[in-house]
Amino acid sequence: QQPVQSPQAVILREGEDAVINCSSSKALYSVHWYRQKHGEAPVFLMILLKGGEQKGHEKISASFNEKKQQSSLYLTASQLSYSGTYFCGTGGSSNTGKLIFGQGTTLQVKP
Amino acid sequence: DVKVTQSSRYLVKRTGEKVFLECVQDMDHENMFWYRQDPGLGLRLIYFSYDVKMKEKGDIPEGYSVSREKKERFSLILESASTNQTSMYLCASTDLASSPFFGPGTRLTVL
């Protein structure tokens, strides 16, 4: 079962913040966040492996709540370059590298 | 740098044709994956392979088969292409120490 991402789409002005959520009906062992720009391959942003772990990458950070089976991606002081579609991929217990992806959240940052 | 290459960026085929999509990675990764990407549905796993000649079905394997004769190459085969297989196909690979790395994708149109 695919994880569910919310919101489906968001439009921001430069400098504004955004949160993208990823919820799973199954137990989570890892959450991988990717960003894809139009016409390009998804690019890895970060991975979260433990419950309650929070990781950061420039002004983009993420949290992972194992108990609630969800992860959130935080984009702070958004820049035009943040525009794209964000996907969360959830990993199972078998550690095959196989990920099940959410349907994606489209983020548009306007000047 | 990890490199995953796909044989074509764009492909147009006719209904009923046999279609081969090729993917090559140059980082000696054990695991390789084929996803298809459709608007609103995100990335859905078709097949994956965790070793040469080993394969497992993903979530949507119907109408597809795969071949992995060499470690670096993973092929996706559409036995008899249909219009509902028009999509973006993404190949990925991983060594399990990192998140999957994606190729640029092949946009397939079946007429």
CSV table of C-alpha atoms in Angstrom, one decimal:
chain,number,residue,atom,x,y,z
A,1,GLN,CA,0.0,0.0,0.0
A,2,GLN,CA,1.3,3.4,-1.0
A,3,PRO,CA,2.0,6.0,1.7
A,4,VAL,CA,-0.2,9.0,1.5
A,5,GLN,CA,1.3,12.4,1.0
A,6,SER,CA,-0.4,15.7,1.9
A,7,PRO,CA,-1.0,18.2,0.6
A,8,GLN,CA,-1.1,17.2,-3.1
A,9,ALA,CA,0.0,20.7,-4.2
A,10,VAL,CA,1.2,23.9,-2.6
A,11,ILE,CA,2.1,27.3,-3.9
A,12,LEU,CA,4.4,29.5,-1.9
A,13,ARG,CA,6.1,32.9,-2.2
A,14,GLU,CA,9.9,33.0,-1.9
A,15,GLY,CA,10.8,33.0,1.8
A,16,GLU,CA,7.7,31.2,3.0
A,17,ASP,CA,7.8,27.9,4.8
A,18,ALA,CA,6.1,24.6,3.9
A,19,VAL,CA,5.4,21.2,5.4
A,20,ILE,CA,4.8,18.0,3.4
A,21,ASN,CA,3.5,15.0,5.2
A,22,CYS,CA,3.9,11.3,4.5
A,23,SER,CA,1.7,8.7,6.3
A,24,SER,CA,1.8,5.0,6.0
A,25,SER,CA,-0.7,2.3,7.1
A,26,LYS,CA,2.2,-0.1,7.6
A,27,ALA,CA,5.1,0.0,10.1
A,28,LEU,CA,7.9,2.2,8.8
A,29,TYR,CA,11.6,1.2,9.0
A,30,SER,CA,13.0,4.0,6.8
A,31,VAL,CA,11.7,7.0,5.0
A,32,HIS,CA,13.5,8.4,1.9
A,33,TRP,CA,12.7,11.9,0.5
A,34,TYR,CA,13.3,12.8,-3.1
A,35,ARG,CA,12.7,15.9,-5.2
A,36,GLN,CA,12.0,15.7,-8.9
A,37,LYS,CA,12.2,18.7,-11.2
A,38,HIS,CA,10.2,18.7,-14.4
A,39,GLY,CA,11.7,16.3,-17.0
A,40,GLU,CA,14.4,15.1,-14.7
A,41,ALA,CA,15.1,12.1,-12.5
A,42,PRO,CA,14.1,12.1,-8.8
A,43,VAL,CA,17.1,13.3,-6.7
A,44,PHE,CA,17.7,12.0,-3.2
A,45,LEU,CA,17.3,14.5,-0.4
A,46,MET,CA,17.6,12.6,2.8
A,47,ILE,CA,16.9,9.3,4.6
A,48,LEU,CA,15.5,8.8,8.1
A,49,LEU,CA,16.1,5.5,9.8
A,50,LYS,CA,15.0,5.8,13.4
A,51,GLY,CA,11.8,6.8,15.0
A,52,GLY,CA,11.9,10.4,16.2
A,53,GLU,CA,15.0,11.2,14.1
A,54,GLN,CA,15.3,14.6,12.5
A,55,LYS,CA,17.7,15.3,9.7
A,56,GLY,CA,18.6,18.5,7.9
A,57,HIS,CA,19.9,19.5,4.6
A,58,GLU,CA,20.5,23.3,4.1
A,59,LYS,CA,17.0,24.7,4.9
A,60,ILE,CA,15.2,21.4,4.3
A,61,SER,CA,14.8,19.1,7.3
A,62,ALA,CA,12.6,16.1,8.1
A,63,SER,CA,11.2,14.2,11.0
A,64,PHE,CA,10.2,10.6,11.4
A,65,ASN,CA,7.6,9.5,13.9
A,66,GLU,CA,7.8,5.7,14.0
A,67,LYS,CA,4.9,5.4,16.4
A,68,LYS,CA,2.6,7.4,14.2
A,69,GLN,CA,4.0,5.8,11.0
A,70,GLN,CA,4.6,9.2,9.5
A,71,SER,CA,7.3,11.5,8.3
A,72,SER,CA,7.2,15.2,7.6
A,73,LEU,CA,9.5,17.3,5.3
A,74,TYR,CA,10.0,20.9,6.4
A,75,LEU,CA,11.1,23.6,3.8
A,76,THR,CA,12.2,26.8,5.5
A,77,ALA,CA,12.5,30.2,3.8
A,78,SER,CA,11.8,28.6,0.4
A,79,GLN,CA,13.8,29.5,-2.6
A,80,LEU,CA,12.8,29.3,-6.3
A,81,SER,CA,15.0,26.3,-6.7
A,82,TYR,CA,12.8,24.3,-4.3
A,83,SER,CA,10.1,24.1,-6.9
A,84,GLY,CA,9.4,20.5,-8.0
A,85,THR,CA,7.6,17.4,-6.9
A,86,TYR,CA,8.5,15.8,-3.6
A,87,PHE,CA,8.2,12.1,-3.0
A,88,CYS,CA,8.5,10.1,0.1
A,89,GLY,CA,9.5,6.4,-0.3
A,90,THR,CA,9.1,4.0,2.6
A,91,GLY,CA,11.3,1.0,3.2
A,92,GLY,CA,10.3,-2.3,4.7
A,93,SER,CA,12.0,-4.6,7.2
A,94,SER,CA,13.8,-6.7,4.6
A,95,ASN,CA,16.3,-4.1,3.6
A,96,THR,CA,16.3,-4.8,-0.1
A,97,GLY,CA,16.4,-1.2,-1.0
A,98,LYS,CA,12.8,-1.6,-2.3
A,99,LEU,CA,10.8,1.6,-1.7
A,100,ILE,CA,7.1,2.2,-2.0
A,101,PHE,CA,6.5,5.8,-3.0
A,102,GLY,CA,3.7,8.2,-2.2
A,103,GLN,CA,1.8,10.0,-5.0
A,104,GLY,CA,3.9,13.1,-4.7
A,105,THR,CA,3.5,16.7,-3.6
A,106,THR,CA,4.0,19.5,-6.2
A,107,LEU,CA,5.6,22.6,-4.8
A,108,GLN,CA,5.7,25.8,-6.7
A,109,VAL,CA,7.7,28.7,-5.3
A,110,LYS,CA,6.9,32.1,-6.9
A,111,PRO,CA,9.0,35.3,-6.7
B,1,ASP,CA,29.5,9.5,-9.1
B,2,VAL,CA,26.8,6.9,-9.5
B,3,LYS,CA,25.6,6.8,-13.0
B,4,VAL,CA,22.4,5.1,-14.1
B,5,THR,CA,21.7,5.3,-17.8
B,6,GLN,CA,18.6,4.4,-19.8
B,7,SER,CA,18.8,3.5,-23.4
B,8,SER,CA,16.2,6.1,-24.7
B,9,ARG,CA,14.8,9.3,-23.3
B,10,TYR,CA,11.7,9.1,-25.6
B,11,LEU,CA,10.2,6.1,-27.4
B,12,VAL,CA,7.1,5.7,-29.6
B,13,LYS,CA,5.8,2.2,-30.3
B,14,ARG,CA,2.7,0.7,-31.7
B,15,THR,CA,0.1,-1.5,-29.9
B,16,GLY,CA,1.2,-5.1,-29.9
B,17,GLU,CA,4.9,-4.5,-30.4
B,18,LYS,CA,7.5,-6.0,-28.1
B,19,VAL,CA,9.4,-3.3,-26.3
B,20,PHE,CA,12.7,-3.4,-24.6
B,21,LEU,CA,13.8,-0.7,-22.1
B,22,GLU,CA,17.5,-1.0,-21.1
B,23,CYS,CA,19.1,0.3,-17.9
B,24,VAL,CA,22.8,0.2,-17.1
B,25,GLN,CA,24.5,1.2,-13.8
B,26,ASP,CA,28.2,1.6,-13.3
B,27,MET,CA,28.6,1.4,-9.6
B,28,ASP,CA,28.5,-2.4,-9.1
B,29,HIS,CA,25.1,-2.1,-7.3
B,30,GLU,CA,23.4,-5.4,-6.3
B,31,ASN,CA,19.8,-4.2,-6.5
B,32,MET,CA,18.1,-2.7,-9.4
B,33,PHE,CA,14.5,-1.5,-9.9
B,34,TRP,CA,12.0,-0.5,-12.5
B,35,TYR,CA,9.3,2.0,-11.6
B,36,ARG,CA,6.6,3.6,-13.7
B,37,GLN,CA,5.5,7.2,-13.0
B,38,ASP,CA,2.0,8.5,-13.8
B,39,PRO,CA,0.5,11.8,-12.8
B,40,GLY,CA,-1.3,11.6,-9.5
B,41,LEU,CA,-0.1,8.1,-8.8
B,42,GLY,CA,3.6,8.7,-8.0
B,43,LEU,CA,6.2,6.0,-8.7
B,44,ARG,CA,4.9,2.4,-8.7
B,45,LEU,CA,7.3,-0.5,-8.6
B,46,ILE,CA,7.1,-2.9,-11.5
B,47,TYR,CA,9.9,-5.4,-10.8
B,48,PHE,CA,13.2,-5.5,-8.9
B,49,SER,CA,16.3,-7.6,-8.9
B,50,TYR,CA,18.6,-8.3,-6.0
B,51,ASP,CA,21.2,-10.3,-8.0
B,52,VAL,CA,22.0,-11.6,-11.4
B,53,LYS,CA,19.2,-13.7,-12.8
B,54,MET,CA,17.1,-13.0,-9.6
B,55,LYS,CA,13.9,-11.0,-9.8
B,56,GLU,CA,10.8,-10.3,-7.8
B,57,LYS,CA,7.5,-8.8,-8.8
B,58,GLY,CA,6.7,-5.4,-7.5
B,59,ASP,CA,3.2,-3.9,-7.2
B,60,ILE,CA,2.2,-3.7,-10.9
B,61,PRO,CA,4.0,-6.5,-12.8
B,62,GLU,CA,1.2,-7.4,-15.1
B,63,GLY,CA,2.1,-7.0,-18.8
B,64,TYR,CA,5.9,-6.7,-18.0
B,65,SER,CA,8.8,-9.0,-17.6
B,66,VAL,CA,12.5,-8.4,-16.8
B,67,SER,CA,15.9,-9.8,-17.5
B,68,ARG,CA,19.1,-9.5,-15.6
B,69,GLU,CA,21.9,-11.4,-17.2
B,70,LYS,CA,24.7,-9.2,-16.0
B,71,LYS,CA,25.0,-7.3,-12.8
B,72,GLU,CA,25.2,-3.9,-14.4
B,73,ARG,CA,22.2,-4.3,-16.8
B,74,PHE,CA,18.5,-4.6,-16.0
B,75,SER,CA,16.0,-4.8,-18.9
B,76,LEU,CA,12.3,-4.2,-18.8
B,77,ILE,CA,10.3,-6.0,-21.5
B,78,LEU,CA,6.8,-5.2,-22.6
B,79,GLU,CA,5.7,-8.4,-24.3
B,80,SER,CA,2.9,-6.8,-26.2
B,81,ALA,CA,2.6,-3.1,-25.7
B,82,SER,CA,-0.8,-1.6,-25.0
B,83,THR,CA,-1.9,2.0,-24.8
B,84,ASN,CA,-2.3,1.9,-21.0
B,85,GLN,CA,1.5,1.3,-20.8
B,86,THR,CA,2.1,4.8,-22.0
B,87,SER,CA,4.1,6.2,-19.2
B,88,MET,CA,7.4,7.4,-17.8
B,89,TYR,CA,9.7,4.5,-16.9
B,90,LEU,CA,12.4,5.0,-14.3
B,91,CYS,CA,15.2,2.7,-13.5
B,92,ALA,CA,17.1,2.8,-10.1
B,93,SER,CA,19.9,1.0,-8.4
B,94,THR,CA,21.3,0.7,-4.9
B,95,ASP,CA,23.9,-1.0,-2.9
B,96,LEU,CA,21.8,-0.9,0.3
B,97,ALA,CA,24.3,1.4,1.9
B,98,SER,CA,22.5,4.3,0.2
B,99,SER,CA,19.1,5.3,-1.1
B,100,PRO,CA,18.2,4.2,-4.7
B,101,PHE,CA,19.7,6.4,-7.4
B,102,PHE,CA,17.5,7.0,-10.4
B,103,GLY,CA,18.2,7.2,-14.1
B,104,PRO,CA,16.9,10.0,-16.3
B,105,GLY,CA,13.8,8.0,-17.3
B,106,THR,CA,12.3,6.8,-20.6
B,107,ARG,CA,9.0,8.4,-21.7
B,108,LEU,CA,7.2,5.7,-23.7
B,109,THR,CA,4.2,6.4,-25.9
B,110,VAL,CA,2.2,3.5,-27.2
B,111,LEU,CA,0.0,4.4,-30.2
